[in-house]
Amino acid sequence: MARRPLPRILSSGGARIARGREIARTAADGATDVLHPLITVTRGLRKLASAARARWVATPKDRRGPTLFLVAACGAAVVLMPYGPLLALVALMGAAAWLGRERRVVRTGPGEAESARLKGLYEALVPYFSVAEDPSPLFAHGGDWSAPFGEYAFDEDGRLTRLRIAYPPYFTDGEPAARARIEQLLHAKSGRGREYRFDWDEEGNRLVMSVLPALPTTIAAQRFVTMPGETVLGFTDADAVRRTVPVVADDGTEDAPAVVWRTGPRSAEPHLLAVGQPGSGTTSLLRSIALQALPHGDVLVVEGGGTGEYACLAGRDGVLAVECGLSGALSSLEWAAHETERRLIAANHARQDGRPAPEDTRRPLWILLDRPGVLGHLAAADGRPDPQDLLQVPLRHGRAAQVTVVVAEQFDGTDTLSEAVRTHTRARIALGPASPEQIAAVLGTGPHTTPTPEVPAGRGYARLGTGPVLRLQVPATPDPYDEATSEAHRQAVLALLPERRAATVVMTKTAPDPAPAPLPDPVPAES
């Protein structure tokens, strides 16, 4: 049986009803806008009436008569005054408008979801911050979370960005393992994928957790404003260092907080060790150091990986050699050891004769060794000495001879580092994603932040000597000959490279320098 069509009044009535509702809603909004002052004054008069009634109810009965007489006398005085009723009406309308205005509601506490998050975090900390013998525990199951959580802040997504926790005095905050458990728990409960900083106040029994912003990756290789003997390793948080360096970033010129490494005779950290994962930026760090060292010194590059990452430096003024093979690396490092001894002997003779050190002994010499573990493996297979053994003289006496050694290795090759490299490289850098244990093994102590699993290239931590552990972002210094390098970064690196020499000097293994002439006998002092 065919269905009959609906009557026209029913089929078209829905559109007419919707249109009528829209017209009514528009008219109501317009009326509200027009009558908004009247609504505000009416709301204020209602509040004034409520306040007067509450005041009258609160007045004792024996005082209501005098109060009523006083109000009547004031009203009579207002009526008898010139323009009194008009001024009273204006004052009443003004007070009503002020009380009836719409006030923005200011939230003074956490919302429902935020309170639930704080409550859950409080319950998770109970097993760590409570003992059965405590008569009045600060942390207890079902307790009040507002007592230990004195300060907190949330982001737009409802995740914690700052939290101050008061913990009981008997908590073993002096043990790294106990603190690591608390930091791991807070990191997991507050949201992963972000970097948190933990500031422990052992004297006040307070812990402040805060979310750190990501370090900028827009700073590329450039000529930094530094003194001779200073090298910018990268950039860190503004409150971590006292010094800033003017830099040119993608968004303009700014003053960025820099991690400055000082080398030379007065340096307490004359040599550096950088460890990272593949692709973490250790090679970019060595290129950045080489570009900063070339205007004031000579550079010798030994690459164990054999990938040609330093080909842009070959044949440049100030670059003594760029060696990728085992034979060239052994010859270059043997020459560097003899050069260090020669500088020490020449400087000693000059001091004994009362003369300044020769000019060729004061020009800095940089030895950049990338992935020495690969070269050591090849040398052991070929029955030849480990290239790291030739670094003992530059590492031990390089500070007095203006010789600086920079070694870069991967985490899986740290066991191949020699004892001399581990002992004399007091400046340490750990780049790339790594566990807190791996970072502590390189830097000597763990960072005060939680490493994130995914970081950009050149991101890591630095520690100079016994100083604090600093977050670090190495300036972008990619290989200009790599096709994946952007044009802006390529031009930035090429602009810093020195001019090419007319002929490249090939360094070969030479015989040791002849023994110096015997020193003259000291002149006896006159009596």
XYZ file of C-alpha atoms in Angstrom:
527
model
C 0.000 0.000 0.000
C 1.509 3.325 -1.066
C 2.260 5.862 1.634
C 0.313 9.076 1.461
C 2.297 12.307 1.468
C 2.117 14.402 4.594
C -0.007 17.527 4.531
C 1.818 20.642 3.457
C 1.311 22.323 6.806
C 3.116 19.441 8.530
C 5.976 19.055 6.035
C 6.909 22.734 6.021
C 6.062 23.490 9.650
C 9.497 22.441 11.018
C 11.362 25.068 8.997
C 8.865 27.734 10.004
C 9.171 26.798 13.669
C 13.002 26.879 13.507
C 12.871 30.263 11.757
C 10.476 31.561 14.400
C 12.758 30.392 17.203
C 15.724 32.106 15.600
C 13.754 35.364 15.293
C 12.635 35.124 18.913
C 16.192 34.427 20.093
C 17.524 37.400 18.129
C 14.804 39.654 19.548
C 15.586 38.484 23.075
C 19.306 39.172 22.623
C 18.537 42.643 21.280
C 16.181 43.396 24.143
C 18.785 42.218 26.624
C 21.381 44.574 25.134
C 18.936 47.507 25.203
C 17.666 46.822 28.703
C 21.074 45.899 30.163
C 21.410 49.156 32.198
C 17.909 48.708 33.622
C 18.656 45.082 34.493
C 21.891 46.109 36.209
C 20.175 48.844 38.283
C 17.324 46.498 39.218
C 19.796 43.854 40.353
C 21.613 46.438 42.431
C 18.382 47.757 44.031
C 17.499 44.213 44.975
C 20.886 43.753 46.629
C 20.524 47.089 48.476
C 17.082 46.078 49.695
C 18.375 42.717 50.860
C 21.266 44.367 52.703
C 18.932 46.922 54.379
C 16.546 44.188 55.455
C 19.396 42.069 56.844
C 20.709 45.109 58.727
C 17.248 45.829 60.138
C 16.812 42.252 61.288
C 20.230 42.289 62.958
C 19.426 45.538 64.853
C 18.234 44.883 68.456
C 14.625 45.771 69.204
C 15.540 48.400 71.770
C 17.553 50.273 69.116
C 15.116 50.082 66.220
C 13.197 53.182 67.342
C 16.233 55.503 67.492
C 17.488 54.038 64.223
C 14.179 54.703 62.491
C 14.115 58.256 63.891
C 17.670 58.874 62.604
C 16.773 57.604 59.120
C 13.683 59.839 59.035
C 15.713 62.865 60.132
C 18.282 62.217 57.400
C 15.479 61.894 54.838
C 13.935 65.177 55.961
C 17.306 66.903 55.743
C 17.787 65.602 52.207
C 14.333 66.835 51.174
C 14.973 70.324 52.569
C 18.374 70.640 50.827
C 18.550 72.308 47.393
C 18.467 69.559 44.766
C 18.562 67.091 47.643
C 16.067 64.537 46.308
C 17.719 64.607 42.887
C 21.197 64.067 44.338
C 19.892 61.281 46.575
C 18.262 59.587 43.601
C 21.496 59.854 41.577
C 23.491 58.432 44.479
C 21.020 55.585 44.913
C 21.113 54.710 41.205
C 24.921 54.863 41.174
C 25.188 52.547 44.175
C 22.663 50.173 42.612
C 24.572 50.158 39.298
C 27.840 49.433 41.111
C 26.411 46.562 43.112
C 24.477 45.147 40.165
C 27.364 44.987 37.732
C 28.461 41.596 36.429
C 31.647 40.497 38.133
C 34.040 38.025 36.638
C 34.261 34.921 38.742
C 37.848 34.399 39.891
C 38.667 30.808 40.650
C 40.623 30.594 43.882
C 41.130 26.839 43.984
C 41.583 23.858 41.698
C 38.724 22.519 39.675
C 37.144 19.122 40.065
C 39.517 17.385 37.635
C 42.552 19.149 39.105
C 41.526 18.227 42.646
C 41.172 14.610 41.561
C 44.667 14.691 40.048
C 46.160 16.172 43.216
C 44.293 13.648 45.336
C 45.635 10.774 43.253
C 49.165 12.123 43.463
C 48.807 12.478 47.230
C 47.666 8.879 47.600
C 50.572 7.676 45.424
C 53.097 9.443 47.710
C 51.694 7.974 50.928
C 53.844 4.777 50.892
C 57.024 6.844 50.456
C 56.350 9.694 52.916
C 54.760 7.852 55.834
C 55.713 5.326 58.493
C 53.550 3.390 60.918
C 55.222 4.953 63.983
C 54.255 8.533 63.054
C 51.452 9.673 65.439
C 50.310 12.509 63.149
C 51.403 11.612 59.621
C 51.499 14.303 56.980
C 50.693 11.670 54.356
C 47.984 9.119 55.135
C 45.473 7.226 53.033
C 42.302 9.273 52.835
C 44.032 12.335 54.297
C 43.891 15.984 53.293
C 46.090 16.664 50.266
C 46.025 20.448 50.769
C 48.317 20.238 53.809
C 51.503 19.026 52.031
C 50.737 20.635 48.646
C 51.305 24.312 49.352
C 51.630 25.582 45.786
C 50.460 24.165 42.480
C 49.790 25.281 38.912
C 48.197 23.617 35.905
C 48.383 24.180 32.166
C 45.485 24.436 29.730
C 45.268 20.653 29.446
C 44.912 20.228 33.196
C 48.410 18.830 33.726
C 50.666 19.966 36.544
C 53.306 22.545 35.678
C 54.481 23.385 39.203
C 54.060 21.712 42.578
C 55.593 22.400 45.986
C 55.528 19.445 48.377
C 56.238 19.459 52.107
C 57.496 16.052 53.242
C 58.196 14.732 56.757
C 61.669 15.271 58.263
C 62.375 11.551 58.611
C 62.353 11.006 54.844
C 65.862 10.070 53.659
C 66.264 12.919 51.184
C 70.046 12.607 51.387
C 70.028 9.245 49.603
C 70.041 9.489 45.798
C 68.018 6.282 45.465
C 65.198 7.591 47.666
C 65.068 10.874 45.793
C 65.118 9.083 42.452
C 62.040 7.045 43.442
C 60.089 10.212 44.274
C 61.168 11.934 41.066
C 60.234 8.912 38.969
C 56.799 8.719 40.609
C 56.085 12.437 40.129
C 57.234 12.212 36.524
C 54.910 9.312 35.811
C 51.882 10.771 37.587
C 52.261 14.322 36.244
C 52.569 13.369 32.572
C 55.332 11.940 30.457
C 56.904 13.580 27.424
C 57.916 16.701 29.350
C 61.091 17.616 31.213
C 60.705 18.226 34.939
C 63.096 19.922 37.305
C 63.292 18.896 40.966
C 64.707 21.299 43.566
C 65.234 19.622 46.944
C 65.443 21.799 50.058
C 66.834 19.432 52.679
C 66.831 22.084 55.415
C 63.189 23.044 54.968
C 61.936 19.574 53.928
C 60.487 20.971 50.722
C 60.482 19.703 47.143
C 59.578 21.935 44.203
C 58.721 20.269 40.902
C 58.454 22.480 37.819
C 58.092 21.859 34.100
C 60.961 23.248 32.036
C 60.359 24.783 28.620
C 62.145 23.288 25.645
C 65.511 24.827 24.807
C 65.514 26.779 21.529
C 66.842 24.980 18.463
C 66.834 28.078 16.246
C 70.446 29.101 16.959
C 72.819 28.026 14.206
C 76.600 28.228 13.866
C 77.896 31.797 13.909
C 80.733 33.924 15.214
C 80.064 34.217 18.943
C 81.266 37.155 21.019
C 83.912 35.496 23.197
C 87.480 36.040 24.326
C 90.404 33.917 23.058
C 90.393 30.675 25.009
C 86.600 30.635 25.389
C 84.345 28.249 23.496
C 80.556 28.279 23.434
C 79.448 24.669 23.836
C 75.762 25.493 23.593
C 72.904 27.237 25.328
C 71.002 26.473 28.514
C 68.347 27.865 30.867
C 68.399 31.548 31.757
C 68.626 30.944 35.514
C 71.409 28.352 35.235
C 74.302 30.613 34.157
C 75.223 34.237 34.670
C 76.513 34.992 31.197
C 74.578 35.683 28.028
C 75.883 35.925 24.475
C 74.259 37.939 21.676
C 73.158 35.549 18.940
C 71.208 35.673 15.712
C 68.285 33.240 15.698
C 65.485 32.599 13.248
C 63.270 35.144 15.002
C 65.899 37.908 15.286
C 68.756 38.941 17.559
C 68.626 38.029 21.238
C 70.816 37.455 24.277
C 70.981 33.734 24.956
C 72.414 32.112 28.118
C 75.511 30.252 26.979
C 77.605 27.425 28.426
C 81.134 28.797 27.980
C 84.097 26.438 28.258
C 87.451 28.029 29.079
C 90.721 26.412 28.013
C 94.366 27.375 28.397
C 96.995 27.385 31.158
C 94.560 28.646 33.814
C 91.721 26.305 32.939
C 90.591 23.716 35.463
C 88.946 21.672 32.682
C 91.461 21.750 29.787
C 90.039 18.715 27.923
C 86.527 17.593 27.006
C 84.695 14.303 26.516
C 81.380 14.159 24.634
C 79.276 10.974 24.632
C 76.018 10.430 22.782
C 73.811 8.150 20.785
C 74.136 7.837 16.977
C 72.671 10.980 15.457
C 72.627 12.841 18.785
C 74.912 15.658 17.604
C 78.405 14.841 18.902
C 79.885 15.339 15.419
C 78.029 18.649 15.116
C 79.501 19.645 18.475
C 83.048 18.904 17.293
C 82.450 20.904 14.105
C 81.196 23.828 16.177
C 84.286 23.669 18.401
C 86.580 23.504 15.370
C 84.967 26.548 13.742
C 85.375 28.544 16.960
C 88.998 27.418 17.445
C 90.302 28.137 13.936
C 90.479 31.955 14.198
C 92.914 31.686 17.135
C 94.649 28.308 16.764
C 95.382 25.154 14.771
C 93.113 22.118 14.548
C 93.952 18.448 14.033
C 90.966 16.215 13.268
C 91.006 12.421 13.578
C 87.774 10.714 12.540
C 87.338 7.090 13.527
C 83.953 6.578 11.927
C 85.255 7.163 8.411
C 82.032 8.838 7.236
C 83.658 12.029 5.953
C 81.761 14.326 8.307
C 84.757 16.689 8.520
C 85.555 16.939 4.802
C 84.576 20.616 4.833
C 87.617 21.321 7.059
C 90.212 19.607 4.855
C 92.703 21.944 3.235
C 91.600 25.011 5.183
C 93.943 27.510 6.804
C 94.675 26.404 10.348
C 93.577 22.796 9.782
C 96.724 20.686 10.079
C 95.108 17.454 8.877
C 91.840 15.562 8.663
C 92.649 11.868 9.090
C 90.159 9.029 8.590
C 92.465 5.991 8.332
C 94.393 4.159 11.014
C 97.866 4.910 9.612
C 97.177 8.615 9.256
C 95.601 8.779 12.715
C 98.633 7.126 14.344
C 101.047 9.408 12.509
C 99.074 12.539 13.371
C 98.670 11.673 17.031
C 102.359 10.724 17.328
C 103.257 14.098 15.860
C 100.891 15.769 18.331
C 102.638 14.019 21.241
C 106.070 15.167 19.999
C 104.712 18.677 19.427
C 103.456 18.801 23.005
C 106.880 17.752 24.304
C 108.599 20.308 22.059
C 106.390 23.089 23.351
C 107.078 22.127 26.952
C 110.850 22.081 26.385
C 110.845 25.389 24.510
C 108.713 27.070 27.169
C 110.977 25.705 29.911
C 114.105 27.051 28.207
C 112.466 30.449 27.765
C 111.498 30.644 31.426
C 114.980 29.696 32.556
C 116.482 32.386 30.326
C 113.974 34.963 31.590
C 112.313 35.335 28.189
C 108.659 34.997 27.198
C 107.566 31.751 25.654
C 108.061 31.522 21.871
C 105.139 32.508 19.695
C 104.739 29.033 18.198
C 104.240 27.539 21.677
C 101.492 29.997 22.607
C 99.266 29.343 19.615
C 96.540 26.898 20.736
C 96.560 23.421 19.235
C 93.260 21.516 19.189
C 93.129 17.731 18.791
C 89.623 16.550 17.875
C 89.229 12.778 18.049
C 85.870 11.352 16.964
C 85.047 7.731 17.858
C 88.473 6.467 18.980
C 86.983 3.064 19.851
C 86.689 2.183 16.152
C 90.343 3.042 15.568
C 91.351 1.050 18.635
C 89.523 -2.008 17.332
C 91.252 -1.703 13.955
C 94.632 -1.234 15.638
C 94.141 -4.336 17.804
C 93.196 -6.402 14.753
C 96.294 -5.153 12.914
C 98.629 -5.605 15.889
C 99.370 -1.886 16.183
C 99.171 0.390 19.251
C 95.892 1.975 20.275
C 95.697 5.630 19.098
C 94.445 6.596 22.549
C 97.811 5.622 24.016
C 99.353 8.488 22.047
C 97.053 10.948 23.813
C 98.656 10.479 27.223
C 101.200 13.271 26.762
C 98.726 15.836 25.306
C 96.195 14.969 28.005
C 98.622 15.176 30.923
C 100.682 18.165 29.821
C 98.431 19.843 27.280
C 97.273 22.623 29.568
C 100.788 24.019 29.997
C 101.557 23.558 26.283
C 98.320 25.174 24.993
C 97.124 21.802 23.658
C 93.445 20.922 24.045
C 92.006 17.448 23.433
C 88.342 16.860 22.591
C 87.123 13.253 22.392
C 83.691 12.164 21.134
C 82.373 8.638 21.564
C 79.052 6.797 21.569
C 77.478 5.261 24.657
C 78.107 1.739 23.436
C 81.809 2.506 23.037
C 82.569 4.132 26.401
C 84.158 0.904 27.661
C 86.876 1.316 25.013
C 87.997 4.701 26.349
C 91.456 4.605 27.900
C 92.175 5.469 31.501
C 93.992 8.651 30.451
C 90.939 9.907 28.567
C 88.624 9.152 31.485
C 90.925 10.819 34.013
C 91.941 14.020 32.250
C 88.688 14.992 30.487
C 87.056 16.958 33.283
C 84.605 18.741 31.000
C 81.845 16.299 30.095
C 78.849 16.374 27.735
C 76.116 13.760 27.258
C 73.898 14.193 24.200
C 70.802 12.468 22.923
C 68.201 10.289 24.650
C 69.733 8.432 27.577
C 68.726 7.032 30.929
C 69.664 8.831 34.158
C 72.163 6.055 34.894
C 73.949 6.571 31.560
C 74.066 10.335 32.091
C 75.396 9.909 35.631
C 78.098 7.529 34.366
C 79.362 10.196 31.950
C 78.932 13.357 34.037
C 79.750 11.872 37.435
C 76.322 12.775 38.845
C 72.754 12.658 37.659
C 70.858 15.669 36.331
C 68.218 17.526 38.351
C 65.746 16.990 35.541
C 64.041 13.987 33.990
C 65.401 13.190 30.510
C 62.775 12.842 27.806
C 62.790 9.875 25.400
C 62.697 12.062 22.279
C 65.009 15.061 21.950
C 66.289 17.036 18.958
C 69.844 16.673 17.720
C 72.368 18.459 19.902
C 70.209 18.282 23.031
C 71.761 16.951 26.225
C 73.563 17.853 29.438
C 76.932 19.430 30.228
C 79.084 19.578 33.338
C 82.335 21.491 33.676
C 84.507 19.938 36.351
C 82.646 19.701 39.640
C 80.050 22.291 38.650
C 76.315 21.719 38.339
C 74.742 19.694 35.573
C 73.318 22.051 32.940
C 70.863 21.424 30.176
C 72.535 21.992 26.813
C 71.474 22.667 23.252
C 74.390 22.649 20.804
C 74.164 25.262 18.022
C 73.175 23.682 14.731
C 76.437 23.013 12.832
C 75.616 20.384 10.187
C 77.860 19.134 7.403
C 77.546 21.727 4.606
C 78.196 19.007 2.003
C 75.246 16.923 3.178
C 72.267 17.088 0.829
C 69.843 16.992 3.781
C 71.263 20.227 5.208
C 69.075 23.274 4.791
C 70.389 26.141 2.720
C 70.430 28.564 5.660
C 72.533 26.224 7.809
C 74.809 25.404 4.882
C 75.581 29.051 4.238
C 76.085 29.692 7.956
C 78.766 26.978 8.202
C 80.462 27.918 4.922
C 80.705 31.534 6.046
C 82.752 30.461 9.092
C 85.217 28.231 7.229
C 88.687 29.715 6.585
C 90.078 30.070 3.088
C 91.598 27.053 1.409
C 95.341 26.714 1.241
C 97.127 26.626 -2.086
C 98.537 23.181 -1.302
C 97.414 20.750 1.346
C 100.127 19.683 3.736
C 100.093 15.910 4.164
C 101.338 14.936 7.594
C 103.610 11.905 7.733
C 105.296 10.080 10.524
C 108.548 11.790 11.347
C 111.400 10.820 13.554
C 111.479 12.257 17.041
C 113.138 15.612 17.434
C 116.791 15.462 18.473
C 117.478 15.703 22.137
C 117.897 19.297 23.294
C 121.259 20.644 24.293
C 122.131 20.209 27.972
C 121.083 23.080 30.141
C 123.885 25.348 31.379
C 124.930 25.079 34.986
C 123.151 27.547 37.213
C 125.139 30.630 38.130
C 125.891 30.653 41.854
C 124.243 33.491 43.694
C 126.493 36.258 44.949
C 126.972 36.307 48.676
